[in-house]
Coordinates of C-alpha atoms in Angstrom, one line a residue:
X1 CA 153.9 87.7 64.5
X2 CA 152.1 87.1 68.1
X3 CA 150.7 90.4 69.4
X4 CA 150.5 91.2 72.7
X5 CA 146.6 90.8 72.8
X6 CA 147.3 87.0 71.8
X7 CA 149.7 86.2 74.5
X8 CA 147.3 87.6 77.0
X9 CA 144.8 85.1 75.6
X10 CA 146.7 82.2 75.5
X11 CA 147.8 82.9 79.2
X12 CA 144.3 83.4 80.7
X13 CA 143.3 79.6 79.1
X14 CA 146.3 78.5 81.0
X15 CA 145.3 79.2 84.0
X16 CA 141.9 77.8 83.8
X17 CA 143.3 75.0 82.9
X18 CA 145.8 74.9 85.6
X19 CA 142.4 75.4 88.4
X20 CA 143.1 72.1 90.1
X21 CA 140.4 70.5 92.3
X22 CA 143.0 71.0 95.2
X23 CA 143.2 74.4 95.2
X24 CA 141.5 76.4 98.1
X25 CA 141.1 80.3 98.1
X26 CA 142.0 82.7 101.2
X27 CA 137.9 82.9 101.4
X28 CA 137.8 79.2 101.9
X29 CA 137.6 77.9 105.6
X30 CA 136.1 75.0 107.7
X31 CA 133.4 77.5 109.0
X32 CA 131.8 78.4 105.5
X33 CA 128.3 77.2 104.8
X34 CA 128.7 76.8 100.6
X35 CA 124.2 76.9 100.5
X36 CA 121.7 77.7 102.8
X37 CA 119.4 74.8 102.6
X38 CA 119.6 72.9 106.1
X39 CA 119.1 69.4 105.8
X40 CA 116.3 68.6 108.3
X41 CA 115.2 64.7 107.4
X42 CA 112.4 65.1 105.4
X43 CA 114.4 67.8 102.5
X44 CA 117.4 65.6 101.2
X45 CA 116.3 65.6 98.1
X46 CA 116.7 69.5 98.3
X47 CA 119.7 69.7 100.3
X48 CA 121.4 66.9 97.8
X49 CA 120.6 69.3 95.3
X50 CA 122.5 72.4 96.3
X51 CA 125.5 70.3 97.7
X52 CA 126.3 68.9 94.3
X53 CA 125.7 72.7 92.6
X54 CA 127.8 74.5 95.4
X55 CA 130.6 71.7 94.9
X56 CA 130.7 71.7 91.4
X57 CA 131.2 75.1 91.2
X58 CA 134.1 74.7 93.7
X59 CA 135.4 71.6 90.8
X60 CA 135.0 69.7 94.4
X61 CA 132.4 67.4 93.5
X62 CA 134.9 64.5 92.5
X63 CA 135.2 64.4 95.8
X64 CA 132.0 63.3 97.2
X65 CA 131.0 61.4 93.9
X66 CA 134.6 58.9 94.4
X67 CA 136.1 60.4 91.1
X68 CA 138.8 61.9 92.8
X69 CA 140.3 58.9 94.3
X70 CA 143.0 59.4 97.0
X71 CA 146.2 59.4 96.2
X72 CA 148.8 57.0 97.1
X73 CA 151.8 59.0 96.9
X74 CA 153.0 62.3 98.4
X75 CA 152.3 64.9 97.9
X76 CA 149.1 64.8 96.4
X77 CA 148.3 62.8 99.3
X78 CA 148.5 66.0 101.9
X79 CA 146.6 68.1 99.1
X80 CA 143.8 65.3 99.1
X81 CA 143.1 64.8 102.9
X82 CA 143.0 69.2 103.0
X83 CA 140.3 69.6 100.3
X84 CA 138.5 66.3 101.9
X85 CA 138.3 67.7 105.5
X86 CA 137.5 71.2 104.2
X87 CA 134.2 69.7 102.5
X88 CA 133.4 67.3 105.7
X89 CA 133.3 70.3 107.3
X90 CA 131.0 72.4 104.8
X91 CA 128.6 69.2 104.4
X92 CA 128.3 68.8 108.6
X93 CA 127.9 72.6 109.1
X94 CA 124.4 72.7 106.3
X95 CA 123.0 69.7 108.2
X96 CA 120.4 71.0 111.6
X97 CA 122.3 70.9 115.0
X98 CA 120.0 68.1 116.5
X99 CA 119.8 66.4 113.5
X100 CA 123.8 66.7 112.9
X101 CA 124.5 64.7 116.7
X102 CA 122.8 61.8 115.3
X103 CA 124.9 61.3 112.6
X104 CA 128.4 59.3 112.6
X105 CA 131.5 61.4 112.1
X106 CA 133.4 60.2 109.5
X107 CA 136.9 61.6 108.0
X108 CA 136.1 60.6 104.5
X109 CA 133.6 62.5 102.3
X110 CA 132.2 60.2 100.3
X111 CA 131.3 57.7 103.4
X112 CA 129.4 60.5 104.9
X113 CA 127.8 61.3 102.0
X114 CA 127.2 57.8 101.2
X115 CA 125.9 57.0 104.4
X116 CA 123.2 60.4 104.8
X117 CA 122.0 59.2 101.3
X118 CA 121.3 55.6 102.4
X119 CA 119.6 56.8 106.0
X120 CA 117.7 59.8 104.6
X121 CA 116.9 59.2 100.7
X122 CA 113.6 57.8 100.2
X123 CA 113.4 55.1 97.4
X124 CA 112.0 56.6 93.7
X125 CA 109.1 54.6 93.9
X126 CA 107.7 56.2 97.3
X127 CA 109.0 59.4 96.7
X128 CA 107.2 59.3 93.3
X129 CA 104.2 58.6 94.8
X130 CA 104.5 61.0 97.2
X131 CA 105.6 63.9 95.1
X132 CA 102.3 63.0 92.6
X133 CA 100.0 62.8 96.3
X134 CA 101.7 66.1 96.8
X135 CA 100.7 67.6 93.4
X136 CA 97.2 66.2 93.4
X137 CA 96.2 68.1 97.0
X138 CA 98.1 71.6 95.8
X139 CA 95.8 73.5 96.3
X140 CA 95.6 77.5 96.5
X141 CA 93.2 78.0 99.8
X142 CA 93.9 81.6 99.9
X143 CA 97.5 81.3 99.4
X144 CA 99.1 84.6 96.9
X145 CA 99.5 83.5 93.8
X146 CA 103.3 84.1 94.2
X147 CA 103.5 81.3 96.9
X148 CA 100.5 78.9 95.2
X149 CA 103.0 78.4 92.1
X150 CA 106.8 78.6 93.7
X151 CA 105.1 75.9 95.7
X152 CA 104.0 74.0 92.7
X153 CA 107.5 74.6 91.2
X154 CA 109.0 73.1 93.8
X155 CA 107.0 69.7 93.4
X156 CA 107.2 70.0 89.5
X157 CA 111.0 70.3 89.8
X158 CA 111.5 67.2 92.1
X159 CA 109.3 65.0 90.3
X160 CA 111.2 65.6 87.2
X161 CA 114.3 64.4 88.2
X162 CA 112.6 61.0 88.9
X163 CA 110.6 60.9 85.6
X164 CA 112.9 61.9 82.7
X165 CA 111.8 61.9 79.3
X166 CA 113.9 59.1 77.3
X167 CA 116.2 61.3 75.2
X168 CA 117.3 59.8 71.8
X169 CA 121.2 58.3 71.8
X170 CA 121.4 57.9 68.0
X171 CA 122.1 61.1 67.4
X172 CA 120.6 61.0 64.1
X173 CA 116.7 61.8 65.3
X174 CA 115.2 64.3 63.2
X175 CA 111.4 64.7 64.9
X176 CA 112.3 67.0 67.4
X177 CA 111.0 64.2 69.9
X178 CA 112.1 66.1 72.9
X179 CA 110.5 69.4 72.1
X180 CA 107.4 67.3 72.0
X181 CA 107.5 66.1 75.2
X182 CA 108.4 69.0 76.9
X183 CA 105.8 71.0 75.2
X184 CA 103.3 68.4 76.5
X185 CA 104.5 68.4 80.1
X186 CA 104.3 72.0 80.4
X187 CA 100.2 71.7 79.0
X188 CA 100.2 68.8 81.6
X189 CA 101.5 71.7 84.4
X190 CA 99.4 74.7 82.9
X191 CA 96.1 72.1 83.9
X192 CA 97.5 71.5 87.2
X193 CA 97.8 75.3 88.0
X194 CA 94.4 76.3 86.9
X195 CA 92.9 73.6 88.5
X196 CA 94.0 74.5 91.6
X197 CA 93.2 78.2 91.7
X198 CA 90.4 79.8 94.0
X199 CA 87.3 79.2 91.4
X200 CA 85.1 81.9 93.6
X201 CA 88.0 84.8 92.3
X202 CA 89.7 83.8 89.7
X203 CA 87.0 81.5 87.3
X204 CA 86.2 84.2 84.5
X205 CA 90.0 84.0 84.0
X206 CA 90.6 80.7 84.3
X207 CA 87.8 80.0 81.6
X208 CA 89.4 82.9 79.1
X209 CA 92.9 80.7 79.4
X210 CA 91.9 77.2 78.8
X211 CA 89.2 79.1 75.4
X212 CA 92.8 80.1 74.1
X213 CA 93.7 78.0 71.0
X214 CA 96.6 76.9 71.2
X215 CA 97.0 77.1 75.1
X216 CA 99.1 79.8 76.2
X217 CA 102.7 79.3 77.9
X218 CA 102.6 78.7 81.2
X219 CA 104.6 81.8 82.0
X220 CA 101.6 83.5 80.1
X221 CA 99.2 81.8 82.2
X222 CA 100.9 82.7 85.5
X223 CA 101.0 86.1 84.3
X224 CA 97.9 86.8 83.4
X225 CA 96.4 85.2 87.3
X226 CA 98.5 87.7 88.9
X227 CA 97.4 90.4 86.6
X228 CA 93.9 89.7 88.1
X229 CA 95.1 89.2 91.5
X230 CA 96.3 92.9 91.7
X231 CA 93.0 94.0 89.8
X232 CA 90.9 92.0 92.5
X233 CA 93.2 93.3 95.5
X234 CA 92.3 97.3 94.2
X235 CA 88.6 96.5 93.8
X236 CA 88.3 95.4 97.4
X237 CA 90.2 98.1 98.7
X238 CA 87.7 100.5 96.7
X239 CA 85.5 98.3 98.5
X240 CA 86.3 98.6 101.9
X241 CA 86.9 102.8 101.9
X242 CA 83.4 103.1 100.5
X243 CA 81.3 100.5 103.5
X244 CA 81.6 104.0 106.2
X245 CA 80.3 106.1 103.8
X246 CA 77.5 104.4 102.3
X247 CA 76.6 103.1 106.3
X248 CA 76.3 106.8 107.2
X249 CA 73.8 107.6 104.5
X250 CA 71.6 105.1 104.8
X251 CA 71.7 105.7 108.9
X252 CA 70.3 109.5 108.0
X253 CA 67.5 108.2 105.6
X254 CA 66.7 105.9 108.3
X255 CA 66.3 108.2 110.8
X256 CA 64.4 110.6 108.7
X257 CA 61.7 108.2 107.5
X258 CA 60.9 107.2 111.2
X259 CA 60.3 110.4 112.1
X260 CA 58.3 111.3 109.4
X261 CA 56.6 107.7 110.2
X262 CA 56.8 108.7 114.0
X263 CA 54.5 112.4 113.0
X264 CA 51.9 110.4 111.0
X265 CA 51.0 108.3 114.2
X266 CA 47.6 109.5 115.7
X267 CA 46.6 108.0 119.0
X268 CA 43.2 106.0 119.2
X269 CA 42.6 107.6 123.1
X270 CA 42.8 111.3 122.2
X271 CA 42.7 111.8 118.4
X272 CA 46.4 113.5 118.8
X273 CA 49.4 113.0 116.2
X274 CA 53.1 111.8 117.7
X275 CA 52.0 109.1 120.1
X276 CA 49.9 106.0 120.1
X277 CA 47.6 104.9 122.7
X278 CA 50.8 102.6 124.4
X279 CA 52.1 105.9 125.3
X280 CA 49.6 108.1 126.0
X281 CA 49.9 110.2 129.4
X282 CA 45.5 110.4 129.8
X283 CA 45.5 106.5 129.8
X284 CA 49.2 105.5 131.3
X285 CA 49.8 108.8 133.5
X286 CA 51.3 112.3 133.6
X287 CA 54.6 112.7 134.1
X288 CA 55.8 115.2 137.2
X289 CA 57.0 117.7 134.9
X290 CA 53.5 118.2 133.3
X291 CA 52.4 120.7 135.9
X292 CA 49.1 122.4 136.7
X293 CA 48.5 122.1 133.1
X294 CA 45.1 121.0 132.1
X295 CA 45.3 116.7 131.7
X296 CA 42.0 116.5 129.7
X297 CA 43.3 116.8 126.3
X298 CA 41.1 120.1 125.7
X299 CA 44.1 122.6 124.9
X300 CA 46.2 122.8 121.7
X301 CA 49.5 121.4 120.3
X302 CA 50.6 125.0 121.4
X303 CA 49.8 124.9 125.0
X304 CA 51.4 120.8 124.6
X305 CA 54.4 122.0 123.1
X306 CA 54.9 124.1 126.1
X307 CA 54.7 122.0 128.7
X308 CA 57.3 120.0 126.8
X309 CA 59.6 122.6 126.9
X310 CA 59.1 123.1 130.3
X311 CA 60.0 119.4 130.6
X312 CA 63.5 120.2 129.4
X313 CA 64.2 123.5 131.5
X314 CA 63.6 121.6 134.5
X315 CA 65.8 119.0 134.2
X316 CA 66.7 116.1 136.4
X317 CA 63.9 114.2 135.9
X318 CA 65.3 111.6 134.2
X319 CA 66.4 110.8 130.5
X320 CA 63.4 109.4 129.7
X321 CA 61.7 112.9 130.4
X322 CA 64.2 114.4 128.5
X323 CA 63.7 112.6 125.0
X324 CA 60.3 113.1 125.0
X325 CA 60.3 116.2 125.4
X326 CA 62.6 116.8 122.3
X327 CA 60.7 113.9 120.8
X328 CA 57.2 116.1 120.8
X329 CA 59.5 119.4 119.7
X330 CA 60.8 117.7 117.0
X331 CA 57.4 115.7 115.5
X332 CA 55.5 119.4 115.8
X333 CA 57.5 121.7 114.0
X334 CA 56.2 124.4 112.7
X335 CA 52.9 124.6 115.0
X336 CA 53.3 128.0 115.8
X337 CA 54.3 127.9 119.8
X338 CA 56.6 131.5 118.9
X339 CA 54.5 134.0 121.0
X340 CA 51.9 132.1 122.4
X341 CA 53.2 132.2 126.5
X342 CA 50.4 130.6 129.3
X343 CA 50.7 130.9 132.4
X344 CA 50.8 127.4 133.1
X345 CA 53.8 127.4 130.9
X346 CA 55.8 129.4 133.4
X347 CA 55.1 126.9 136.6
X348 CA 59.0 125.5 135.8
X349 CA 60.8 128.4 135.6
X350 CA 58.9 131.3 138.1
X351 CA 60.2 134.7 138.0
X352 CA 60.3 135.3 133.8
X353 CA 58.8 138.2 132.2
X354 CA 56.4 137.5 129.2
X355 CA 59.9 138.9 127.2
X356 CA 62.4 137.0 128.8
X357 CA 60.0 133.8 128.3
X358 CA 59.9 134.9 124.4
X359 CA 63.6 135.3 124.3
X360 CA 63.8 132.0 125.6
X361 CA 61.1 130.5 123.2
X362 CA 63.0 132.4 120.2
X363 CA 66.4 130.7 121.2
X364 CA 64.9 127.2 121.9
X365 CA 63.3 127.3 118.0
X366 CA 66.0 129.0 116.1
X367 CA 68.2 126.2 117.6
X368 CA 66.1 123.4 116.8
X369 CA 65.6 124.0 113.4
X370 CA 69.5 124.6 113.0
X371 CA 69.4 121.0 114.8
X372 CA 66.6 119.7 112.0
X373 CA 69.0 121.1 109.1
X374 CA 71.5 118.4 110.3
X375 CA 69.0 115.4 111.3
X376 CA 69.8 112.5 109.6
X377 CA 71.1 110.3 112.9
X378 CA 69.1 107.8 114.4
X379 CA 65.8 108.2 116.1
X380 CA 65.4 109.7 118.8
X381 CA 64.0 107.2 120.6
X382 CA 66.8 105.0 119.5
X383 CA 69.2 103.1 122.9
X384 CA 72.1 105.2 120.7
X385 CA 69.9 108.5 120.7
X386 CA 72.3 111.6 122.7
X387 CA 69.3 113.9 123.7

């Protein structure tokens, strides 16, 4: 007895069977664009490629290829010239608009697509050639590794529809010929992908690849390169977030060393530390801010430290006067100038009590060694230096 279940079976085959090549869906207009590959001159091979796959799925391809001859009578006839003028239309609207006015309308699809496959397919030969020129300059020149091999792809795919593998037509071929073949064109490709990788990046992994006995699957190979892409990407992003960091360090131990190089200096003129004899004031000048103080070298780093200071209160003289008087502050640390208050040391700043002029001493030291805690910039005497 046929159940239910059978009949619905038996009716579904029916209608695929029934699918003609003339029938047309409600989604199915003149305006449609079955792929998006634009043919542009140079791409028929691609573009010929999706017509025929976007047509066969449609059971339209007949066609375009002259299998589906038209009909004499009616009213297959009316059915015929529909489908045909619905696919001139889908072919014209995938070709580009300058490159569509250049080509001859014609009503029938099979002489337009006759007629773009004699004026824009290139011969085997050529193309052949081509493709294999192609191949031979792919190289990756800093391409992702994504686009390096869909771009190889693209070539390898192409060139094999020109160079087929003879396939055997006995039918009685036991040696798994075929396999063969293709197992040896895809070592042929795996060579051609490693050989054009960036060496400089990717050569420790190239080498581990072609040591692997038997050679890996290309798949493999592919997927261990963009393993080692994404490892190489994180390393120089490690990279780059560390350069600030390791700059700022060594600017600080630069600075520090030339001071401490800057303290050792002692001046051939006057036997003093923190200058050489280029820049010393007995043999190139005193400054204005130096005062009434005595200009024959006999006083002490305390009574010099002072007049620096005074060099800074006054102000106005200059940047120059400025850094040098932080400059000899900075190299003398520690020389004991708390306390000790001349009288030439007052000249800048008249009308100070001996405890005013101690408060001020007090508050220029404790600051400069909360400054020297901190020192690790560049030199003072450096164009960058901020006073």
């Amino acid at each position: 007895m046929e159940t239910k279940s059978d009949t619905s079976k038996v009716s579904d085959e029916h209608v695929k069977n029934q699918i003609s090549p003339y029938y047309l869906s409600a989604s199915d207009n003149p305006g449609n664009i079955i792929t998006q590959v634009q043919l542009k001159g140079d791409n028929y091979d691609e573009w010929a490629r999706a017509i025929r796959t976007a047509l066969r799925a449609k059971k339209k391809f007949g066609f375009v290829d002259g299998s589906m001859k038209e009909p004499a009578k009616e009213p297959e006839l009316d059915d015929w010239w529909t489908v045909n003028s619905m696919i001139v239309s889908w072919i014209l609207n995938t070709i580009e608009p300058t490159l569509r006015s250049t080509i001859t309308h014609m009503e029938v699809a099979k002489k337009l697509w006759d007629d773009i496959k004699e004026r824009f397919s290139v011969g085997n030969g050529p193309r052949v050639h081509q493709l294999k020129s192609e191949l031979a300059e792919c190289k990756q020149r800093g391409m992702t590794i994504l686009s390096y091999y869909g771009k190889l792809k693209l070539i390898w795919e192409e060139l094999a529809n020109y160079e087929q593998y003879p396939i055997c037509s006995c039918g009685g071929c036991t040696c798994e010929l075929e396999a063969k073949l293709n197992k040896k064109r895809e070592e042929e490709r795996l060579h051609q992908f490693l050989m054009g990788l960036d060496d400089t990046i990717y050569g420790s992994v190239h080498s581990n690849i072609l040591s692997t006995d038997p050679l890996p699957p290309l798949n493999r190979a592919y997927s261990l390169v963009v393993q080692e892409e994404r490892v190489q990407t994180i390393t120089r992003g490690k990279e780059g977030r560390g350069e600030p960091v390791a700059f700022a360090v060594q600017g600080g131990v630069k600075g520090q060393i030339e001071i401490r190089e800057k303290s050792s200096v002692i001046c051939k003129h006057c036997r003093k530390t923190g200058h050489d004899a280029d820049s010393c004031f007995q043999l190139i000048g005193y400054p204005e801010w130096w005062g009434d103080r005595s200009r024959t070298g006999g006083r002490g780093a305390g009574r010099g430290q002072g007049g620096q200071r005074q060099g800074i209160a006054q102000g106005g003289k200059g940047r120059g006067s400025q850094i040098k008087a932080n400059a000899a502050h900075v190299t003398s640390e520690g020389s004991g100038i708390q306390g000790h208050v001349l009288d030439a040391d007052k000249t800048g700043l008249k009308g100070l009590s001996n405890e005013q002029w101690s408060m001020l001493l007090n508050l220029l030291n404790a600051q400069t060694e909360k400054n020297q805690e901190k020192l690790n910039g560049p030199h003072f005497e450096d164009a960058d230096w901020c006073g």
